[in-house]
């Protein structure tokens, strides 16, 4: 079963056994978990007539209603709940937690429940945001923590790791599996998370994870974003990834007010992009921009056909037909205008920022060799006024990651040029990136030039030519997935935790990227799963990155690292 | 999909702590805050709410013992009432509007039963028989009218759920209203579907023997046969036949009436879509609704106004009902009219 249906089933089970009018109380995280998987109209069907946040100050008494709490077991939530139970507003209390409760937390709640209003206390492990069938995120606000050594800020670092361990554990509980665990050797944070997850699954809660064994154990691979810093820096050209890169997707919602355009009609300012509810989006989620444009045009044509027949209402006959088709028509109208708005706005941005030009160089930097030509290209782009500062920064970063060792002089020149162009982005940020994710820190063969086979493959690709220059990049994850399927993932680079080893080819693999996933990676995972090779992958991360978020985290980490060095 | 039930351990802690607490130190004797002022009574379960479930086929009150039905559906209710031994918290009486929603659910339930009776009656009427089938037709007529009345009644009550004070209770009311409206809409669609299939089959049966020309066009120009399977054509054509032959004494007025009612139909479809949540839009997002509690209350008020506008439109159509023809031939046209009334009726939020 895939991630969204798992969460949906948890929610369904929470609601179905409790009859009568219900209030659902969520916290700031579970509201997202529930929102991406369930809709308001579905809640109404289940007689949930009010949804509230646990920290809302509402005092209105509604003793005729039953309340369902679905909360993460955090100490703030327990405190809030304690107050709620001491002064009950509702008739019955059904408590559901998204993860394992500590015995002490249960005690605190039982102590507060003097009126004995609590009917049940359950753990339902929907502790991850299932944004797509094979892609989940944890929406961690303090995502930059992955770049900092634990000693800099031990409490934050601990809560960062705890949340990830909770999220991963919940995914496997939902799947009813206990995996073997591997991690990327060069990353301390990946190692720590892998170890803590193993401790939880095999020691602390071994009873909870004691599921019926499958023939081959599933695999959990914990890797670090810094092993592939290239993917989040690239301009994207497939629908979902592109929307996130240019406008921003937040739990399947797109806020078009983000890009500050006044032309967007009122009802389209905030839209939902969910592959579960929108068939056009589902069909085009991984299409590249060119094909998407064609498909949108076709959709608009179809729609115009219908609209025309609707306009042409002369007989009562037409009218009756119109009335009958109206709901469908209205729905289609909303959807068409949503996608048209989106694509129009994106084309504007592409045009404005000269992204076609920029992206070509980016792809060259990421996929093809040729340092001299690359330097020329980047240098030229830095001279163009209309190329935005952030795009220049991305270009220099991509150049630096690729030719870190080969051309220190040219790199310095680019640094200086960047610094003179923009006061905002000091070249220190590029150096910080190299310190974080430079060649010495990376495990994987990011540019495919360590392995003879890959070199040969790249050469062959260069000879054949590529179909689309803008989408030739394959994330490092693609190679890792191939290695997993073929059993070639090297033990030295990706060691196992404890003495649980992989036997045979795993059928289920969860790859967790500490520091965040990208929609480009989610795409290759989804495409792989549709091709159905026998191994099913799921991808999860602490956030879903676009270049903006990646750079923001980098800046944040740099700031903290600087100030901690000062002491 | 693993789950873990922590209720037993919770109960254990709670029971242990109860014994530690002083018997009546912190137990407020009437903690039924705001519970309608009826404290100290036995635990009152929410009976009404169970009616609201559309996916649960509730046993109608008229045909079976309600208490049994209730118990069967709510095995937990007894447990929940007994587990509050000390009676510290009574389940408060719901606000008055809950009674309204309950009434609506009850009438919707009986409409649902009647629809299934109607389906049977339809099947019977379509069977070949030696009689003239008058009884069957009469039965269908009565049932259709009863259902329509029930739905109309529920619909009218639905308006009473609207409120304009910005409280959480009003959000709840608004959501209950939405949910009931969705159910009601589904019910009317059901009815419509059954009637359309009945009429279609009726027409097929009669096609050979009865050569009544049902073809008429509004503009009198191009004639379109009603043979295409679209039910709406049937309605419309029937309506027009009806209007042209039976409203003839009223002259052009009658025809206008029909045009207007279909016009209303279009308007209603628009109004309806305001109330029923469009799936896949931002309005259907749970997080959006949490943020927008205040605004949605405002919307509710707007809808209330809209619906009162519609009441005026609706009264026009009633004229068609008054003009019910007595001839048996047009009996099924009456049914068709009932369908139209249905369609009109759904639209009223």
PDB file of N, CA, C and O in Angstrom, chain A residues 368-401:
ATOM      1  N   UNK A 368      28.069  17.246 -18.283  1.00  0.00           N
ATOM      2  CA  UNK A 368      29.125  17.073 -19.271  1.00  0.00           C
ATOM      3  C   UNK A 368      30.432  17.666 -18.783  1.00  0.00           C
ATOM      4  O   UNK A 368      30.451  18.564 -17.942  1.00  0.00           O
ATOM      5  N   UNK A 369      31.502  17.190 -19.346  1.00  0.00           N
ATOM      6  CA  UNK A 369      32.821  17.698 -18.989  1.00  0.00           C
ATOM      7  C   UNK A 369      33.132  18.974 -19.759  1.00  0.00           C
ATOM      8  O   UNK A 369      32.265  19.568 -20.390  1.00  0.00           O
ATOM      9  N   UNK A 370      34.388  19.388 -19.681  1.00  0.00           N
ATOM     10  CA  UNK A 370      34.810  20.552 -20.450  1.00  0.00           C
ATOM     11  C   UNK A 370      34.893  21.796 -19.607  1.00  0.00           C
ATOM     12  O   UNK A 370      34.020  22.653 -19.662  1.00  0.00           O
ATOM     13  N   UNK A 371      35.963  21.871 -18.837  1.00  0.00           N
ATOM     14  CA  UNK A 371      36.081  22.966 -17.876  1.00  0.00           C
ATOM     15  C   UNK A 371      36.167  24.330 -18.550  1.00  0.00           C
ATOM     16  O   UNK A 371      35.520  25.284 -18.123  1.00  0.00           O
ATOM     17  N   UNK A 372      36.938  24.408 -19.623  1.00  0.00           N
ATOM     18  CA  UNK A 372      37.176  25.707 -20.252  1.00  0.00           C
ATOM     19  C   UNK A 372      35.872  26.294 -20.784  1.00  0.00           C
ATOM     20  O   UNK A 372      35.524  27.445 -20.509  1.00  0.00           O
ATOM     21  N   UNK A 373      35.170  25.457 -21.524  1.00  0.00           N
ATOM     22  CA  UNK A 373      33.912  25.919 -22.093  1.00  0.00           C
ATOM     23  C   UNK A 373      32.949  26.322 -20.988  1.00  0.00           C
ATOM     24  O   UNK A 373      32.230  27.328 -21.088  1.00  0.00           O
ATOM     25  N   UNK A 374      32.949  25.525 -19.912  1.00  0.00           N
ATOM     26  CA  UNK A 374      32.028  25.803 -18.805  1.00  0.00           C
ATOM     27  C   UNK A 374      32.356  27.151 -18.164  1.00  0.00           C
ATOM     28  O   UNK A 374      31.466  27.946 -17.872  1.00  0.00           O
ATOM     29  N   UNK A 375      33.656  27.385 -17.989  1.00  0.00           N
ATOM     30  CA  UNK A 375      34.060  28.663 -17.388  1.00  0.00           C
ATOM     31  C   UNK A 375      33.586  29.818 -18.257  1.00  0.00           C
ATOM     32  O   UNK A 375      33.010  30.791 -17.758  1.00  0.00           O
ATOM     33  N   UNK A 376      33.831  29.685 -19.544  1.00  0.00           N
ATOM     34  CA  UNK A 376      33.384  30.709 -20.496  1.00  0.00           C
ATOM     35  C   UNK A 376      31.897  30.999 -20.327  1.00  0.00           C
ATOM     36  O   UNK A 376      31.463  32.142 -20.193  1.00  0.00           O
ATOM     37  N   UNK A 377      31.126  29.901 -20.339  1.00  0.00           N
ATOM     38  CA  UNK A 377      29.669  30.035 -20.303  1.00  0.00           C
ATOM     39  C   UNK A 377      29.210  30.741 -19.034  1.00  0.00           C
ATOM     40  O   UNK A 377      28.405  31.682 -19.085  1.00  0.00           O
ATOM     41  N   UNK A 378      29.761  30.296 -17.893  1.00  0.00           N
ATOM     42  CA  UNK A 378      29.352  30.906 -16.628  1.00  0.00           C
ATOM     43  C   UNK A 378      29.764  32.373 -16.603  1.00  0.00           C
ATOM     44  O   UNK A 378      28.979  33.256 -16.227  1.00  0.00           O
ATOM     45  N   UNK A 379      30.996  32.620 -17.049  1.00  0.00           N
ATOM     46  CA  UNK A 379      31.514  33.980 -17.064  1.00  0.00           C
ATOM     47  C   UNK A 379      30.621  34.903 -17.908  1.00  0.00           C
ATOM     48  O   UNK A 379      30.281  36.013 -17.493  1.00  0.00           O
ATOM     49  N   UNK A 380      30.232  34.394 -19.065  1.00  0.00           N
ATOM     50  CA  UNK A 380      29.370  35.194 -19.932  1.00  0.00           C
ATOM     51  C   UNK A 380      28.023  35.503 -19.283  1.00  0.00           C
ATOM     52  O   UNK A 380      27.521  36.619 -19.359  1.00  0.00           O
ATOM     53  N   UNK A 381      27.472  34.474 -18.657  1.00  0.00           N
ATOM     54  CA  UNK A 381      26.155  34.679 -18.028  1.00  0.00           C
ATOM     55  C   UNK A 381      26.232  35.702 -16.902  1.00  0.00           C
ATOM     56  O   UNK A 381      25.315  36.477 -16.683  1.00  0.00           O
ATOM     57  N   UNK A 382      27.381  35.695 -16.194  1.00  0.00           N
ATOM     58  CA  UNK A 382      27.528  36.658 -15.102  1.00  0.00           C
ATOM     59  C   UNK A 382      27.553  38.098 -15.644  1.00  0.00           C
ATOM     60  O   UNK A 382      27.274  39.037 -14.907  1.00  0.00           O
ATOM     61  N   UNK A 383      27.910  38.226 -16.913  1.00  0.00           N
ATOM     62  CA  UNK A 383      27.942  39.566 -17.510  1.00  0.00           C
ATOM     63  C   UNK A 383      26.561  40.068 -17.918  1.00  0.00           C
ATOM     64  O   UNK A 383      26.377  41.254 -18.143  1.00  0.00           O
ATOM     65  N   UNK A 384      25.631  39.131 -18.056  1.00  0.00           N
ATOM     66  CA  UNK A 384      24.309  39.547 -18.546  1.00  0.00           C
ATOM     67  C   UNK A 384      23.494  40.149 -17.413  1.00  0.00           C
ATOM     68  O   UNK A 384      23.321  39.535 -16.351  1.00  0.00           O
ATOM     69  N   UNK A 385      23.026  41.325 -17.650  1.00  0.00           N
ATOM     70  CA  UNK A 385      22.297  42.075 -16.630  1.00  0.00           C
ATOM     71  C   UNK A 385      21.022  41.350 -16.193  1.00  0.00           C
ATOM     72  O   UNK A 385      20.699  41.262 -15.018  1.00  0.00           O
ATOM     73  N   UNK A 386      20.310  40.817 -17.181  1.00  0.00           N
ATOM     74  CA  UNK A 386      18.977  40.289 -16.868  1.00  0.00           C
ATOM     75  C   UNK A 386      19.014  38.920 -16.182  1.00  0.00           C
ATOM     76  O   UNK A 386      17.982  38.420 -15.751  1.00  0.00           O
ATOM     77  N   UNK A 387      20.197  38.317 -16.098  1.00  0.00           N
ATOM     78  CA  UNK A 387      20.276  37.085 -15.309  1.00  0.00           C
ATOM     79  C   UNK A 387      20.281  37.479 -13.833  1.00  0.00           C
ATOM     80  O   UNK A 387      21.071  38.323 -13.415  1.00  0.00           O
ATOM     81  N   UNK A 388      19.363  36.888 -13.078  1.00  0.00           N
ATOM     82  CA  UNK A 388      19.184  37.365 -11.694  1.00  0.00           C
ATOM     83  C   UNK A 388      20.362  36.940 -10.811  1.00  0.00           C
ATOM     84  O   UNK A 388      21.108  36.012 -11.129  1.00  0.00           O
ATOM     85  N   UNK A 389      20.499  37.638  -9.700  1.00  0.00           N
ATOM     86  CA  UNK A 389      21.615  37.370  -8.795  1.00  0.00           C
ATOM     87  C   UNK A 389      21.605  35.950  -8.270  1.00  0.00           C
ATOM     88  O   UNK A 389      22.642  35.291  -8.178  1.00  0.00           O
ATOM     89  N   UNK A 390      20.416  35.485  -7.952  1.00  0.00           N
ATOM     90  CA  UNK A 390      20.360  34.148  -7.357  1.00  0.00           C
ATOM     91  C   UNK A 390      20.729  33.099  -8.399  1.00  0.00           C
ATOM     92  O   UNK A 390      21.358  32.081  -8.087  1.00  0.00           O
ATOM     93  N   UNK A 391      20.403  33.361  -9.661  1.00  0.00           N
ATOM     94  CA  UNK A 391      20.792  32.420 -10.707  1.00  0.00           C
ATOM     95  C   UNK A 391      22.303  32.438 -10.920  1.00  0.00           C
ATOM     96  O   UNK A 391      22.917  31.396 -11.171  1.00  0.00           O
ATOM     97  N   UNK A 392      22.916  33.604 -10.800  1.00  0.00           N
ATOM     98  CA  UNK A 392      24.379  33.683 -10.865  1.00  0.00           C
ATOM     99  C   UNK A 392      25.010  32.879  -9.743  1.00  0.00           C
ATOM    100  O   UNK A 392      25.978  32.141  -9.955  1.00  0.00           O
ATOM    101  N   UNK A 393      24.442  33.032  -8.570  1.00  0.00           N
ATOM    102  CA  UNK A 393      24.963  32.293  -7.424  1.00  0.00           C
ATOM    103  C   UNK A 393      24.883  30.792  -7.670  1.00  0.00           C
ATOM    104  O   UNK A 393      25.835  30.047  -7.415  1.00  0.00           O
ATOM    105  N   UNK A 394      23.747  30.372  -8.202  1.00  0.00           N
ATOM    106  CA  UNK A 394      23.576  28.937  -8.469  1.00  0.00           C
ATOM    107  C   UNK A 394      24.615  28.464  -9.489  1.00  0.00           C
ATOM    108  O   UNK A 394      25.211  27.400  -9.337  1.00  0.00           O
ATOM    109  N   UNK A 395      24.837  29.277 -10.512  1.00  0.00           N
ATOM    110  CA  UNK A 395      25.806  28.888 -11.542  1.00  0.00           C
ATOM    111  C   UNK A 395      27.207  28.740 -10.966  1.00  0.00           C
ATOM    112  O   UNK A 395      27.911  27.759 -11.225  1.00  0.00           O
ATOM    113  N   UNK A 396      27.596  29.740 -10.173  1.00  0.00           N
ATOM    114  CA  UNK A 396      28.939  29.679  -9.586  1.00  0.00           C
ATOM    115  C   UNK A 396      29.049  28.479  -8.658  1.00  0.00           C
ATOM    116  O   UNK A 396      30.072  27.780  -8.626  1.00  0.00           O
ATOM    117  N   UNK A 397      27.998  28.212  -7.923  1.00  0.00           N
ATOM    118  CA  UNK A 397      28.024  27.047  -7.022  1.00  0.00           C
ATOM    119  C   UNK A 397      28.185  25.756  -7.810  1.00  0.00           C
ATOM    120  O   UNK A 397      28.970  24.874  -7.431  1.00  0.00           O
ATOM    121  N   UNK A 398      27.426  25.646  -8.896  1.00  0.00           N
ATOM    122  CA  UNK A 398      27.520  24.427  -9.704  1.00  0.00           C
ATOM    123  C   UNK A 398      28.920  24.286 -10.311  1.00  0.00           C
ATOM    124  O   UNK A 398      29.480  23.186 -10.355  1.00  0.00           O
ATOM    125  N   UNK A 399      29.482  25.419 -10.726  1.00  0.00           N
ATOM    126  CA  UNK A 399      30.834  25.390 -11.271  1.00  0.00           C
ATOM    127  C   UNK A 399      31.823  24.969 -10.189  1.00  0.00           C
ATOM    128  O   UNK A 399      32.701  24.121 -10.406  1.00  0.00           O
ATOM    129  N   UNK A 400      31.661  25.563  -9.017  1.00  0.00           N
ATOM    130  CA  UNK A 400      32.582  25.285  -7.924  1.00  0.00           C
ATOM    131  C   UNK A 400      32.510  23.815  -7.513  1.00  0.00           C
ATOM    132  O   UNK A 400      33.544  23.184  -7.260  1.00  0.00           O
ATOM    133  N   UNK A 401      31.324  23.266  -7.456  1.00  0.00           N
ATOM    134  CA  UNK A 401      31.186  21.863  -7.058  1.00  0.00           C
ATOM    135  C   UNK A 401      31.857  20.949  -8.080  1.00  0.00           C
ATOM    136  O   UNK A 401      32.470  19.947  -7.720  1.00  0.00           O
TER     137      UNK A 401
END
